[in-house]
mmCIF file of N, CA and C in Angstrom:
data_model
loop_
_atom_site.group_PDB
_atom_site.id
_atom_site.type_symbol
_atom_site.label_atom_id
_atom_site.label_comp_id
_atom_site.label_asym_id
_atom_site.label_seq_id
_atom_site.Cartn_x
_atom_site.Cartn_y
_atom_site.Cartn_z
ATOM 1 N N MET A 283 38.574 -31.955 -9.563
ATOM 2 C CA MET A 283 38.505 -32.394 -8.369
ATOM 3 C C MET A 283 36.755 -31.329 -7.733
ATOM 4 N N GLU A 284 35.454 -32.411 -7.323
ATOM 5 C CA GLU A 284 34.466 -31.689 -7.287
ATOM 6 C C GLU A 284 33.989 -31.458 -5.525
ATOM 7 N N LYS A 285 33.753 -30.482 -5.517
ATOM 8 C CA LYS A 285 33.744 -30.251 -3.637
ATOM 9 C C LYS A 285 31.632 -30.263 -3.693
ATOM 10 N N GLN A 286 31.333 -30.877 -2.813
ATOM 11 C CA GLN A 286 29.975 -30.703 -2.924
ATOM 12 C C GLN A 286 29.876 -30.759 -1.205
ATOM 13 N N MET A 287 28.462 -29.283 -1.137
ATOM 14 C CA MET A 287 28.562 -28.956 0.306
ATOM 15 C C MET A 287 27.219 -29.263 0.273
ATOM 16 N N THR A 288 26.574 -29.068 1.659
ATOM 17 C CA THR A 288 25.116 -29.402 1.789
ATOM 18 C C THR A 288 25.012 -28.362 2.923
ATOM 19 N N MET A 289 23.665 -27.981 3.045
ATOM 20 C CA MET A 289 23.137 -26.892 4.085
ATOM 21 C C MET A 289 22.126 -27.132 5.180
ATOM 22 N N THR A 290 22.495 -27.364 5.826
ATOM 23 C CA THR A 290 21.316 -27.836 6.915
ATOM 24 C C THR A 290 20.860 -26.430 7.874
ATOM 25 N N VAL A 291 19.183 -26.790 7.627
ATOM 26 C CA VAL A 291 19.156 -25.669 8.751
ATOM 27 C C VAL A 291 18.342 -26.322 10.068
ATOM 28 N N THR A 292 18.571 -25.704 10.963
ATOM 29 C CA THR A 292 18.187 -26.353 11.880
ATOM 30 C C THR A 292 16.446 -26.080 12.287
ATOM 31 N N PRO A 293 15.476 -26.797 13.137
ATOM 32 C CA PRO A 293 14.460 -26.340 13.375
ATOM 33 C C PRO A 293 14.220 -24.552 14.021
ATOM 34 N N ALA A 294 15.371 -25.199 14.846
ATOM 35 C CA ALA A 294 15.590 -23.541 15.983
ATOM 36 C C ALA A 294 15.700 -21.954 14.841
ATOM 37 N N THR A 295 16.528 -22.553 14.067
ATOM 38 C CA THR A 295 16.887 -21.485 12.484
ATOM 39 C C THR A 295 16.110 -21.312 11.877
ATOM 40 N N GLY A 296 15.120 -21.774 11.295
ATOM 41 C CA GLY A 296 13.655 -21.894 10.581
ATOM 42 C C GLY A 296 13.070 -21.104 11.137
ATOM 43 N N LYS A 297 12.406 -21.457 12.473
ATOM 44 C CA LYS A 297 11.384 -20.681 13.188
ATOM 45 C C LYS A 297 11.632 -19.171 13.541
ATOM 46 N N ARG A 298 13.181 -18.899 13.937
ATOM 47 C CA ARG A 298 13.894 -17.658 13.768
ATOM 48 C C ARG A 298 13.782 -16.697 12.832
ATOM 49 N N ILE A 299 14.085 -17.339 11.610
ATOM 50 C CA ILE A 299 13.657 -16.535 10.500
ATOM 51 C C ILE A 299 12.201 -16.436 10.319
ATOM 52 N N THR A 300 10.985 -17.189 10.198
ATOM 53 C CA THR A 300 9.958 -17.260 10.105
ATOM 54 C C THR A 300 9.346 -16.483 10.925
ATOM 55 N N GLU A 301 9.897 -15.851 12.583
ATOM 56 C CA GLU A 301 9.182 -14.998 13.089
ATOM 57 C C GLU A 301 10.205 -13.625 13.008
ATOM 58 N N THR A 302 11.088 -13.593 12.388
ATOM 59 C CA THR A 302 11.889 -12.271 11.355
ATOM 60 C C THR A 302 10.592 -11.531 10.710
ATOM 61 N N LEU A 303 10.719 -12.579 9.829
ATOM 62 C CA LEU A 303 10.049 -12.304 8.505
ATOM 63 C C LEU A 303 8.274 -11.879 9.153
ATOM 64 N N LYS A 304 7.847 -12.062 9.914
ATOM 65 C CA LYS A 304 6.470 -12.180 10.516
ATOM 66 C C LYS A 304 6.636 -10.587 10.723
ATOM 67 N N ARG A 305 7.524 -10.470 11.889
ATOM 68 C CA ARG A 305 7.498 -9.122 12.567
ATOM 69 C C ARG A 305 8.105 -7.973 11.461
ATOM 70 N N ALA A 306 8.771 -8.548 10.737
ATOM 71 C CA ALA A 306 8.516 -7.527 9.625
ATOM 72 C C ALA A 306 7.337 -6.834 8.717
ATOM 73 N N ALA A 307 6.662 -7.828 8.413
ATOM 74 C CA ALA A 307 5.424 -7.963 7.410
ATOM 75 C C ALA A 307 4.664 -7.457 8.793
ATOM 76 N N ALA A 308 4.367 -7.112 9.451
ATOM 77 C CA ALA A 308 3.858 -6.514 10.885
ATOM 78 C C ALA A 308 4.235 -5.052 10.870
ATOM 79 N N THR A 309 5.435 -4.841 10.619
ATOM 80 C CA THR A 309 6.468 -3.373 10.933
ATOM 81 C C THR A 309 5.953 -3.161 9.481
ATOM 82 N N VAL A 310 5.939 -3.657 8.197
ATOM 83 C CA VAL A 310 5.613 -2.826 6.885
ATOM 84 C C VAL A 310 4.053 -2.402 6.752
ATOM 85 N N GLY A 311 3.253 -3.296 7.536
ATOM 86 C CA GLY A 311 1.676 -3.130 7.532
ATOM 87 C C GLY A 311 1.094 -1.986 8.300
ATOM 88 N N SER A 312 1.947 -1.931 9.516
ATOM 89 C CA SER A 312 1.489 -1.020 10.543
ATOM 90 C C SER A 312 0.692 0.068 10.075
ATOM 91 N N PRO A 313 1.427 1.210 9.106
ATOM 92 C CA PRO A 313 1.087 2.711 8.700
ATOM 93 C C PRO A 313 -0.392 2.100 8.254
ATOM 94 N N LEU A 314 -0.763 1.178 7.133
ATOM 95 C CA LEU A 314 -1.594 1.050 6.658
ATOM 96 C C LEU A 314 -2.667 0.427 7.351
ATOM 97 N N ARG A 315 -2.388 -0.320 8.028
ATOM 98 C CA ARG A 315 -3.785 -0.301 9.404
ATOM 99 C C ARG A 315 -3.891 1.033 9.894
ATOM 100 N N LEU A 316 -2.865 1.652 10.255
ATOM 101 C CA LEU A 316 -3.376 3.046 10.916
ATOM 102 C C LEU A 316 -4.150 3.684 9.961
ATOM 103 N N LEU A 317 -3.709 3.810 8.944
ATOM 104 C CA LEU A 317 -4.408 4.471 8.023
ATOM 105 C C LEU A 317 -6.028 3.954 7.776
ATOM 106 N N ARG A 318 -5.909 2.572 7.786
ATOM 107 C CA ARG A 318 -7.430 2.284 7.422
ATOM 108 C C ARG A 318 -8.301 2.421 8.422
ATOM 109 N N LYS A 319 -7.793 2.324 10.217
ATOM 110 C CA LYS A 319 -8.531 2.563 11.320
ATOM 111 C C LYS A 319 -9.059 4.250 11.153
ATOM 112 N N TYR A 320 -7.980 4.935 10.686
ATOM 113 C CA TYR A 320 -8.310 6.724 10.557
ATOM 114 C C TYR A 320 -9.432 7.033 9.604
ATOM 115 N N TYR A 321 -9.182 6.147 8.493
ATOM 116 C CA TYR A 321 -10.734 6.252 7.762
ATOM 117 C C TYR A 321 -11.831 5.478 7.771
ATOM 118 N N SER A 322 -11.447 4.793 8.704
ATOM 119 C CA SER A 322 -12.842 3.984 9.388
ATOM 120 C C SER A 322 -13.289 4.821 9.972
ATOM 121 N N SER A 323 -12.912 5.625 11.215
ATOM 122 C CA SER A 323 -13.282 6.529 11.974
ATOM 123 C C SER A 323 -13.986 7.490 11.318
ATOM 124 N N VAL A 324 -12.978 8.114 10.008
ATOM 125 C CA VAL A 324 -13.860 9.655 9.768
ATOM 126 C C VAL A 324 -15.090 9.056 8.897
ATOM 127 N N LEU A 325 -14.394 7.908 8.400
ATOM 128 C CA LEU A 325 -16.294 7.732 7.177
ATOM 129 C C LEU A 325 -17.456 7.206 8.123
ATOM 130 N N GLY A 326 -17.045 6.412 9.360
ATOM 131 C CA GLY A 326 -17.965 6.146 9.990
ATOM 132 C C GLY A 326 -18.361 5.407 9.947
ATOM 133 N N ARG A 327 -17.537 4.384 9.137
ATOM 134 C CA ARG A 327 -18.207 2.686 8.634
ATOM 135 C C ARG A 327 -16.455 1.907 8.608
ATOM 136 N N GLU A 328 -16.683 0.999 8.536
ATOM 137 C CA GLU A 328 -15.790 0.323 8.218
ATOM 138 C C GLU A 328 -14.877 -0.345 6.697
ATOM 139 N N VAL A 329 -13.287 0.431 6.348
ATOM 140 C CA VAL A 329 -12.946 0.747 5.516
ATOM 141 C C VAL A 329 -11.944 -0.872 5.310
ATOM 142 N N SER A 330 -12.023 -1.055 4.328
ATOM 143 C CA SER A 330 -11.438 -2.622 3.331
ATOM 144 C C SER A 330 -10.004 -1.338 3.273
ATOM 145 N N ARG A 331 -9.059 -2.873 2.967
ATOM 146 C CA ARG A 331 -7.567 -2.493 2.714
ATOM 147 C C ARG A 331 -7.379 -2.297 1.020
ATOM 148 N N ALA A 332 -8.454 -2.311 0.386
ATOM 149 C CA ALA A 332 -8.208 -2.022 -0.915
ATOM 150 C C ALA A 332 -8.848 -0.495 -1.251
ATOM 151 N N GLU A 333 -10.318 -0.484 -0.625
ATOM 152 C CA GLU A 333 -10.206 0.829 -0.294
ATOM 153 C C GLU A 333 -9.865 1.633 0.368
ATOM 154 N N THR A 334 -8.536 1.403 1.464
ATOM 155 C CA THR A 334 -7.585 2.081 1.951
ATOM 156 C C THR A 334 -6.653 3.026 0.724
ATOM 157 N N TRP A 335 -6.171 1.576 -0.277
ATOM 158 C CA TRP A 335 -5.343 1.800 -1.404
ATOM 159 C C TRP A 335 -5.671 2.879 -2.081
ATOM 160 N N ALA A 336 -6.972 2.860 -2.833
ATOM 161 C CA ALA A 336 -7.593 3.522 -3.223
ATOM 162 C C ALA A 336 -7.834 5.024 -2.958
ATOM 163 N N ILE A 337 -8.058 5.443 -1.496
ATOM 164 C CA ILE A 337 -8.283 7.089 -1.167
ATOM 165 C C ILE A 337 -6.494 7.314 -1.045
ATOM 166 N N ILE A 338 -6.042 6.485 -0.521
ATOM 167 C CA ILE A 338 -4.219 7.211 -0.588
ATOM 168 C C ILE A 338 -3.752 7.497 -2.419
ATOM 169 N N GLU A 339 -4.308 6.487 -3.343
ATOM 170 C CA GLU A 339 -3.725 6.528 -4.575
ATOM 171 C C GLU A 339 -4.888 8.354 -5.276
ATOM 172 N N ALA A 340 -6.080 8.279 -4.857
ATOM 173 C CA ALA A 340 -6.945 9.804 -5.085
ATOM 174 C C ALA A 340 -5.818 10.796 -4.638
ATOM 175 N N GLN A 341 -5.473 10.375 -3.057
ATOM 176 C CA GLN A 341 -4.862 11.600 -2.327
ATOM 177 C C GLN A 341 -3.320 12.388 -3.538
ATOM 178 N N VAL A 342 -2.912 11.048 -3.870
ATOM 179 C CA VAL A 342 -1.522 11.323 -4.581
ATOM 180 C C VAL A 342 -1.785 11.716 -5.925
ATOM 181 N N ALA A 343 -2.911 11.389 -6.704
ATOM 182 C CA ALA A 343 -3.342 12.287 -7.782
ATOM 183 C C ALA A 343 -4.000 13.503 -7.342
ATOM 184 N N PHE A 344 -4.563 13.684 -6.602
ATOM 185 C CA PHE A 344 -5.048 14.971 -6.576
ATOM 186 C C PHE A 344 -4.024 15.774 -6.527
ATOM 187 N N PHE A 345 -2.718 15.698 -5.683
ATOM 188 C CA PHE A 345 -1.756 16.222 -5.027
ATOM 189 C C PHE A 345 -0.800 16.681 -6.363
ATOM 190 N N VAL A 346 -0.578 15.718 -7.111
ATOM 191 C CA VAL A 346 0.119 15.841 -8.314
ATOM 192 C C VAL A 346 -0.714 16.532 -9.529
ATOM 193 N N THR A 347 -1.986 16.445 -9.538
ATOM 194 C CA THR A 347 -2.772 17.700 -10.139
ATOM 195 C C THR A 347 -2.969 19.298 -9.793
ATOM 196 N N THR A 348 -2.837 19.208 -8.641
ATOM 197 C CA THR A 348 -2.897 20.363 -8.074
ATOM 198 C C THR A 348 -2.158 21.110 -7.526
ATOM 199 N N ILE A 349 -0.921 20.630 -6.710
ATOM 200 C CA ILE A 349 0.241 21.149 -5.815
ATOM 201 C C ILE A 349 1.726 21.575 -7.057
ATOM 202 N N PRO A 350 1.838 20.952 -7.922
ATOM 203 C CA PRO A 350 3.410 21.462 -8.714
ATOM 204 C C PRO A 350 2.661 22.679 -9.613
ATOM 205 N N ALA A 351 3.384 23.653 -9.505
ATOM 206 C CA ALA A 351 3.006 24.872 -10.381
ATOM 207 C C ALA A 351 3.152 24.667 -11.810
ATOM 208 N N ASP A 352 4.546 24.073 -11.884
ATOM 209 C CA ASP A 352 5.434 24.122 -13.359
ATOM 210 C C ASP A 352 5.528 22.376 -14.443
ATOM 211 N N ILE A 353 4.129 22.036 -13.890
ATOM 212 C CA ILE A 353 4.579 20.654 -14.226
ATOM 213 C C ILE A 353 3.214 20.701 -16.078
ATOM 214 N N PRO A 354 4.032 19.657 -16.878
ATOM 215 C CA PRO A 354 3.248 19.983 -17.815
ATOM 216 C C PRO A 354 1.809 20.099 -18.220
ATOM 217 N N ILE A 355 0.673 20.181 -18.936
ATOM 218 C CA ILE A 355 -0.239 20.161 -18.679
ATOM 219 C C ILE A 355 -0.919 18.581 -18.963
ATOM 220 N N ILE A 356 -0.164 17.918 -20.034
ATOM 221 C CA ILE A 356 -0.410 16.406 -20.110
ATOM 222 C C ILE A 356 -0.062 15.472 -18.838
ATOM 223 N N ILE A 357 0.716 16.006 -18.032
ATOM 224 C CA ILE A 357 0.613 15.051 -16.714
ATOM 225 C C ILE A 357 -0.551 15.374 -16.014
ATOM 226 N N ARG A 358 -0.610 16.545 -15.698
ATOM 227 C CA ARG A 358 -2.385 16.973 -14.906
ATOM 228 C C ARG A 358 -3.311 16.682 -15.772
ATOM 229 N N LEU A 359 -3.443 15.820 -17.012
ATOM 230 C CA LEU A 359 -4.424 15.472 -17.467
ATOM 231 C C LEU A 359 -4.197 14.114 -17.228
ATOM 232 N N ALA A 360 -3.419 13.749 -17.054
ATOM 233 C CA ALA A 360 -3.053 12.170 -16.967
ATOM 234 C C ALA A 360 -3.413 11.667 -15.444
ATOM 235 N N ALA A 361 -3.226 12.902 -14.406
ATOM 236 C CA ALA A 361 -3.341 12.709 -13.039
ATOM 237 C C ALA A 361 -4.935 12.538 -12.597
ATOM 238 N N CYS A 362 -5.824 13.538 -13.352
ATOM 239 C CA CYS A 362 -7.064 14.166 -13.452
ATOM 240 C C CYS A 362 -7.830 12.817 -13.789
ATOM 241 N N ALA A 363 -7.311 12.007 -14.500
ATOM 242 C CA ALA A 363 -7.862 10.623 -15.213
ATOM 243 C C ALA A 363 -7.823 9.544 -14.316
ATOM 244 N N TRP A 364 -6.445 9.316 -13.829
ATOM 245 C CA TRP A 364 -6.119 8.465 -12.847
ATOM 246 C C TRP A 364 -6.984 8.596 -11.446
ATOM 247 N N MET A 365 -7.144 9.975 -11.407
ATOM 248 C CA MET A 365 -8.363 10.240 -9.855
ATOM 249 C C MET A 365 -9.310 10.152 -10.335
ATOM 250 N N ALA A 366 -10.412 9.934 -11.378
ATOM 251 C CA ALA A 366 -11.550 9.959 -12.370
ATOM 252 C C ALA A 366 -11.600 8.538 -12.082
ATOM 253 N N THR A 367 -10.699 7.510 -12.894
ATOM 254 C CA THR A 367 -10.645 5.671 -12.854
ATOM 255 C C THR A 367 -11.055 5.342 -11.027
ATOM 256 N N ILE A 368 -9.809 5.923 -10.348
ATOM 257 C CA ILE A 368 -9.834 5.723 -8.705
ATOM 258 C C ILE A 368 -11.195 5.727 -8.368
ATOM 259 N N LYS A 369 -11.910 6.797 -8.607
ATOM 260 C CA LYS A 369 -13.487 7.227 -7.718
ATOM 261 C C LYS A 369 -14.314 6.532 -9.083
ATOM 262 N N LEU A 370 -14.465 6.181 -10.176
ATOM 263 C CA LEU A 370 -14.829 5.367 -10.654
ATOM 264 C C LEU A 370 -15.112 3.673 -10.313
ATOM 265 N N ARG A 371 -13.894 2.781 -9.982
ATOM 266 C CA ARG A 371 -13.417 1.695 -8.674
ATOM 267 C C ARG A 371 -14.156 1.823 -7.465
ATOM 268 N N LEU A 372 -14.019 3.140 -6.528
ATOM 269 C CA LEU A 372 -14.731 3.391 -5.712
ATOM 270 C C LEU A 372 -15.804 2.902 -5.714
ATOM 271 N N ARG A 373 -16.950 3.959 -6.589
ATOM 272 C CA ARG A 373 -17.925 3.844 -6.949
ATOM 273 C C ARG A 373 -18.565 2.454 -7.456
ATOM 274 N N VAL A 374 -18.084 1.430 -8.132
ATOM 275 C CA VAL A 374 -18.374 0.382 -8.777
ATOM 276 C C VAL A 374 -18.298 -0.592 -7.130
ATOM 277 N N LYS A 375 -17.361 -0.452 -6.104
ATOM 278 C CA LYS A 375 -17.203 -1.696 -5.161
ATOM 279 C C LYS A 375 -18.310 -1.210 -4.256
ATOM 280 N N ASN A 376 -18.999 -0.128 -3.888
ATOM 281 C CA ASN A 376 -20.147 0.435 -2.827
ATOM 282 C C ASN A 376 -21.222 0.128 -3.769
#
């Protein structure tokens, strides 16, 4: 015996799901927007989303390079190379 089941979504349910997803996306993107505004105020010019990500990556690479005292030199060199590529990416865009 075969059972078939259909699932219908009412327009109100679909709208509610869409609104929930929009609110979740806005909440997740909020810290990035705040950082973008902060970097724009510090640099004195408008900073794009890609530049914001590049600045965050550069900061992470810097901390990986300098902060941990007991990491192997290979990881430090890789983080330095990562930081250099980020700097080159930013220089090419400007």
